[in-house]
PDB file of C-alpha atoms in Angstrom:
ATOM      1  CA  UNK A 757       0.270   0.036   0.149  1.00 75.00           C
ATOM      2  CA  UNK A 758       1.719   3.213  -1.028  1.00 80.00           C
ATOM      3  CA  UNK A 759       0.683   5.954   0.955  1.00 73.00           C
ATOM      4  CA  UNK A 760       3.438   8.726  -0.081  1.00 75.00           C
ATOM      5  CA  UNK A 761       0.973  10.855  -1.951  1.00 83.00           C
ATOM      6  CA  UNK A 762      -1.375  11.317   1.021  1.00 80.00           C
ATOM      7  CA  UNK A 763      -1.599  14.511   2.535  1.00 80.00           C
ATOM      8  CA  UNK A 764      -2.520  14.282   5.965  1.00 78.00           C
ATOM      9  CA  UNK A 765      -2.826  17.292   7.827  1.00 83.00           C
ATOM     10  CA  UNK A 766      -1.482  18.240  11.141  1.00 84.00           C
ATOM     11  CA  UNK A 767      -4.415  18.578  14.043  1.00 85.00           C
ATOM     12  CA  UNK A 768      -5.174  22.060  14.636  1.00 87.00           C
ATOM     13  CA  UNK A 769      -3.423  23.762  17.580  1.00 86.00           C
ATOM     14  CA  UNK A 770      -5.639  25.796  19.801  1.00 88.00           C
ATOM     15  CA  UNK A 771      -5.006  29.400  21.324  1.00 88.00           C
ATOM     16  CA  UNK A 772      -6.032  28.289  25.043  1.00 89.00           C
ATOM     17  CA  UNK A 773      -7.188  24.719  26.603  1.00 87.00           C
ATOM     18  CA  UNK A 774     -10.495  23.306  26.272  1.00 88.00           C
ATOM     19  CA  UNK A 775     -12.882  21.226  28.717  1.00 88.00           C
ATOM     20  CA  UNK A 776     -15.303  18.832  27.635  1.00 88.00           C
ATOM     21  CA  UNK A 777     -17.790  16.898  29.587  1.00 86.00           C
ATOM     22  CA  UNK A 778     -19.351  13.764  28.459  1.00 85.00           C
ATOM     23  CA  UNK A 779     -21.955  12.462  30.661  1.00 82.00           C
ATOM     24  CA  UNK A 780     -22.756   8.427  30.876  1.00 81.00           C
ATOM     25  CA  UNK A 781     -24.932   6.122  32.704  1.00 84.00           C
ATOM     26  CA  UNK A 782     -23.907   5.224  36.057  1.00 82.00           C
ATOM     27  CA  UNK A 783     -21.682   1.965  36.405  1.00 83.00           C
ATOM     28  CA  UNK A 784     -23.928  -0.325  38.861  1.00 83.00           C
ATOM     29  CA  UNK A 785     -20.782  -2.399  40.013  1.00 82.00           C
ATOM     30  CA  UNK A 786     -18.599   0.106  41.183  1.00 80.00           C
ATOM     31  CA  UNK A 787     -17.500   0.013  44.722  1.00 82.00           C
ATOM     32  CA  UNK A 788     -18.328   3.561  45.651  1.00 87.00           C
ATOM     33  CA  UNK A 789     -21.368   4.957  43.375  1.00 86.00           C
ATOM     34  CA  UNK A 790     -20.276   8.242  44.453  1.00 89.00           C
ATOM     35  CA  UNK A 791     -16.863   8.167  42.661  1.00 92.00           C
ATOM     36  CA  UNK A 792     -17.566   7.563  38.995  1.00 90.00           C
ATOM     37  CA  UNK A 793     -16.023  10.133  37.487  1.00 92.00           C
ATOM     38  CA  UNK A 794     -13.281  10.194  35.049  1.00 92.00           C
ATOM     39  CA  UNK A 795     -10.606  13.154  34.857  1.00 93.00           C
ATOM     40  CA  UNK A 796      -8.221  13.305  31.948  1.00 94.00           C
ATOM     41  CA  UNK A 797      -5.712  16.292  30.843  1.00 93.00           C
ATOM     42  CA  UNK A 798      -4.145  15.580  27.227  1.00 93.00           C
ATOM     43  CA  UNK A 799      -1.341  17.694  25.879  1.00 92.00           C
ATOM     44  CA  UNK A 800      -0.487  17.465  21.560  1.00 89.00           C
ATOM     45  CA  UNK A 801       3.283  17.243  21.429  1.00 88.00           C
ATOM     46  CA  UNK A 802       5.754  16.439  18.553  1.00 80.00           C
ATOM     47  CA  UNK A 803       4.625  15.762  15.205  1.00 80.00           C
ATOM     48  CA  UNK A 804       7.496  13.277  14.258  1.00 74.00           C
ATOM     49  CA  UNK A 805       7.341  13.491  10.591  1.00 71.00           C
ATOM     50  CA  UNK A 806       8.148  17.296  10.561  1.00 72.00           C
ATOM     51  CA  UNK A 807      10.633  17.121  13.780  1.00 68.00           C
ATOM     52  CA  UNK A 808      12.720  14.488  12.309  1.00 65.00           C
ATOM     53  CA  UNK A 809      14.424  14.131  15.515  1.00 66.00           C
ATOM     54  CA  UNK A 810      14.053  11.199  17.261  1.00 72.00           C
ATOM     55  CA  UNK A 811      15.777  12.153  20.735  1.00 76.00           C
ATOM     56  CA  UNK A 812      12.269  14.226  21.276  1.00 80.00           C
ATOM     57  CA  UNK A 813      10.230  11.393  21.108  1.00 81.00           C
ATOM     58  CA  UNK A 814      13.078   9.426  23.209  1.00 85.00           C
ATOM     59  CA  UNK A 815      13.210  12.226  25.647  1.00 88.00           C
ATOM     60  CA  UNK A 816       8.978  12.397  26.065  1.00 89.00           C
ATOM     61  CA  UNK A 817       8.901   8.422  26.703  1.00 89.00           C
ATOM     62  CA  UNK A 818      11.718   8.987  29.341  1.00 90.00           C
ATOM     63  CA  UNK A 819       9.691  11.851  30.969  1.00 92.00           C
ATOM     64  CA  UNK A 820       6.539   9.813  30.667  1.00 93.00           C
ATOM     65  CA  UNK A 821       8.011   7.095  32.638  1.00 92.00           C
ATOM     66  CA  UNK A 822       9.259   9.421  35.495  1.00 93.00           C
ATOM     67  CA  UNK A 823       5.962  11.105  35.513  1.00 94.00           C
ATOM     68  CA  UNK A 824       3.693   7.661  35.886  1.00 94.00           C
ATOM     69  CA  UNK A 825       5.694   4.519  36.276  1.00 91.00           C
ATOM     70  CA  UNK A 826       5.698   3.200  39.664  1.00 88.00           C
ATOM     71  CA  UNK A 827       5.184   4.655  43.458  1.00 89.00           C
ATOM     72  CA  UNK A 828       8.057   6.548  43.413  1.00 89.00           C
ATOM     73  CA  UNK A 829       6.365   8.505  40.296  1.00 91.00           C
ATOM     74  CA  UNK A 830       5.614  12.103  40.267  1.00 93.00           C
ATOM     75  CA  UNK A 831       1.704  11.851  39.356  1.00 96.00           C
ATOM     76  CA  UNK A 832       1.602   8.572  41.420  1.00 95.00           C
ATOM     77  CA  UNK A 833       2.534  10.791  44.611  1.00 93.00           C
ATOM     78  CA  UNK A 834       0.243  13.905  43.651  1.00 95.00           C
ATOM     79  CA  UNK A 835      -2.727  12.078  42.219  1.00 96.00           C
ATOM     80  CA  UNK A 836      -2.937   8.057  43.721  1.00 95.00           C
ATOM     81  CA  UNK A 837      -1.603   8.625  47.057  1.00 95.00           C
ATOM     82  CA  UNK A 838      -3.882  11.146  48.106  1.00 95.00           C
ATOM     83  CA  UNK A 839      -6.602   8.438  47.113  1.00 93.00           C
ATOM     84  CA  UNK A 840      -8.604  10.993  44.700  1.00 94.00           C
ATOM     85  CA  UNK A 841      -9.351   8.203  42.128  1.00 93.00           C
ATOM     86  CA  UNK A 842      -9.288   4.595  41.998  1.00 92.00           C
ATOM     87  CA  UNK A 843      -6.078   4.756  39.395  1.00 93.00           C
ATOM     88  CA  UNK A 844      -4.867   6.215  36.558  1.00 95.00           C
ATOM     89  CA  UNK A 845      -7.346   6.782  33.715  1.00 94.00           C
ATOM     90  CA  UNK A 846      -7.340   4.867  30.312  1.00 93.00           C
ATOM     91  CA  UNK A 847      -5.000   6.195  27.877  1.00 93.00           C
ATOM     92  CA  UNK A 848      -2.870   8.013  30.873  1.00 95.00           C
ATOM     93  CA  UNK A 849       0.624   8.240  29.304  1.00 94.00           C
ATOM     94  CA  UNK A 850       2.673   8.924  26.352  1.00 92.00           C
ATOM     95  CA  UNK A 851       1.273   7.919  22.663  1.00 91.00           C
ATOM     96  CA  UNK A 852       4.706   7.952  20.603  1.00 84.00           C
ATOM     97  CA  UNK A 853       2.975   5.733  17.838  1.00 82.00           C
ATOM     98  CA  UNK A 854       1.506   8.318  15.860  1.00 81.00           C
ATOM     99  CA  UNK A 855       2.322  11.081  13.388  1.00 81.00           C
ATOM    100  CA  UNK A 856       1.794  13.596  16.034  1.00 86.00           C
ATOM    101  CA  UNK A 857       2.573  12.463  19.774  1.00 88.00           C
ATOM    102  CA  UNK A 858       0.572  12.945  22.822  1.00 90.00           C
ATOM    103  CA  UNK A 859       0.751  12.895  26.847  1.00 94.00           C
ATOM    104  CA  UNK A 860      -2.496  12.473  28.821  1.00 95.00           C
ATOM    105  CA  UNK A 861      -2.799  11.951  32.608  1.00 96.00           C
ATOM    106  CA  UNK A 862      -5.872  11.727  34.621  1.00 95.00           C
ATOM    107  CA  UNK A 863      -7.791   9.500  36.994  1.00 95.00           C
ATOM    108  CA  UNK A 864     -10.984   7.431  36.930  1.00 93.00           C
ATOM    109  CA  UNK A 865     -12.969   6.892  39.949  1.00 93.00           C
ATOM    110  CA  UNK A 866     -13.111  10.591  41.189  1.00 94.00           C
ATOM    111  CA  UNK A 867     -16.056  11.656  42.919  1.00 94.00           C
ATOM    112  CA  UNK A 868     -17.560  14.722  41.317  1.00 93.00           C
ATOM    113  CA  UNK A 869     -16.647  17.002  44.025  1.00 95.00           C
ATOM    114  CA  UNK A 870     -12.705  16.048  43.109  1.00 96.00           C
ATOM    115  CA  UNK A 871     -12.756  16.951  39.639  1.00 95.00           C
ATOM    116  CA  UNK A 872     -11.380  20.390  39.811  1.00 95.00           C
ATOM    117  CA  UNK A 873      -8.791  19.177  42.623  1.00 96.00           C
ATOM    118  CA  UNK A 874      -7.330  16.673  40.019  1.00 96.00           C
ATOM    119  CA  UNK A 875      -7.183  19.008  37.586  1.00 95.00           C
ATOM    120  CA  UNK A 876      -5.543  21.710  39.580  1.00 96.00           C
ATOM    121  CA  UNK A 877      -3.011  19.164  40.437  1.00 97.00           C
ATOM    122  CA  UNK A 878      -2.133  18.098  37.391  1.00 96.00           C
ATOM    123  CA  UNK A 879      -1.314  21.692  36.524  1.00 95.00           C
ATOM    124  CA  UNK A 880       0.620  22.271  39.486  1.00 96.00           C
ATOM    125  CA  UNK A 881       2.729  19.121  39.306  1.00 96.00           C
ATOM    126  CA  UNK A 882       3.501  20.187  35.865  1.00 95.00           C
ATOM    127  CA  UNK A 883       4.403  23.589  36.883  1.00 96.00           C
ATOM    128  CA  UNK A 884       6.574  22.237  39.741  1.00 95.00           C
ATOM    129  CA  UNK A 885       8.639  20.097  37.107  1.00 94.00           C
ATOM    130  CA  UNK A 886       8.996  23.071  35.028  1.00 95.00           C
ATOM    131  CA  UNK A 887      10.925  24.598  37.767  1.00 96.00           C
ATOM    132  CA  UNK A 888      12.620  22.103  39.826  1.00 95.00           C
ATOM    133  CA  UNK A 889      13.191  19.412  36.782  1.00 94.00           C
ATOM    134  CA  UNK A 890      13.044  15.797  37.734  1.00 92.00           C
ATOM    135  CA  UNK A 891      15.613  14.132  40.327  1.00 90.00           C
ATOM    136  CA  UNK A 892      18.727  13.164  38.861  1.00 92.00           C
ATOM    137  CA  UNK A 893      19.075  10.018  40.440  1.00 90.00           C
ATOM    138  CA  UNK A 894      15.103   8.963  38.893  1.00 90.00           C
ATOM    139  CA  UNK A 895      16.656  10.089  35.747  1.00 91.00           C
ATOM    140  CA  UNK A 896      19.667   8.013  36.090  1.00 92.00           C
ATOM    141  CA  UNK A 897      17.511   4.803  37.307  1.00 89.00           C
ATOM    142  CA  UNK A 898      14.933   5.023  34.326  1.00 87.00           C
ATOM    143  CA  UNK A 899      17.857   5.177  31.788  1.00 88.00           C
ATOM    144  CA  UNK A 900      19.557   2.413  33.577  1.00 87.00           C
ATOM    145  CA  UNK A 901      15.997   0.443  33.127  1.00 85.00           C
ATOM    146  CA  UNK A 902      15.997   1.347  29.550  1.00 81.00           C
ATOM    147  CA  UNK A 903      19.373   0.019  28.754  1.00 82.00           C
ATOM    148  CA  UNK A 904      18.860  -3.095  30.706  1.00 82.00           C
ATOM    149  CA  UNK A 905      15.554  -3.286  28.479  1.00 79.00           C
ATOM    150  CA  UNK A 906      17.651  -3.270  25.019  1.00 76.00           C
ATOM    151  CA  UNK A 907      20.389  -5.307  25.992  1.00 74.00           C
ATOM    152  CA  UNK A 908      20.085  -8.865  24.093  1.00 66.00           C
ATOM    153  CA  UNK A 909      19.891 -11.473  26.318  1.00 64.00           C
ATOM    154  CA  UNK A 910      20.948 -14.718  25.363  1.00 62.00           C
ATOM    155  CA  UNK A 911      19.955 -18.517  27.072  1.00 65.00           C
ATOM    156  CA  UNK A 912      23.456 -18.720  28.226  1.00 61.00           C
ATOM    157  CA  UNK A 913      23.469 -15.345  29.855  1.00 57.00           C
ATOM    158  CA  UNK A 914      25.880 -15.054  32.641  1.00 57.00           C
ATOM    159  CA  UNK A 915      27.060 -18.750  32.432  1.00 56.00           C
ATOM    160  CA  UNK A 916      30.307 -18.001  30.792  1.00 55.00           C
ATOM    161  CA  UNK A 917      31.659 -15.160  33.676  1.00 56.00           C
ATOM    162  CA  UNK A 918      32.147 -18.690  35.750  1.00 53.00           C
ATOM    163  CA  UNK A 919      34.650 -19.761  33.466  1.00 49.00           C
TER     164      UNK A 919
END
């Protein structure tokens, strides 16, 4: 399939943030019927075709890991630990497999009264990171994990060390 002649336009850029609220029927089998809201904030990031630099996508992938992976992650501390929701919302994370990449973060199982607080915590977390950055030791650990995942492991891995 030759797609070289397709003219795919970028997503339109917005001058200001937008909010959309969608109401769906209540879920009858949730543990707490007062916590049925889902909150997600999304950001359109890099056009991988025009940017031409894979370093941006790699850096955003590492940042996503620092923001979301494990109990030491930034958003785990600011969103999950305070128990504002039951877990990260579907689609949370870096989506780097599309022409234009995106990042989303949010919570599911949120009480309606806490929706605004979740949105404020997301914004405040990004503002704090913009000023302070990620802790260097967390960046080093994440990069080391990526290196280990990329290492080629053979069935006899480590066996030659004893001889």
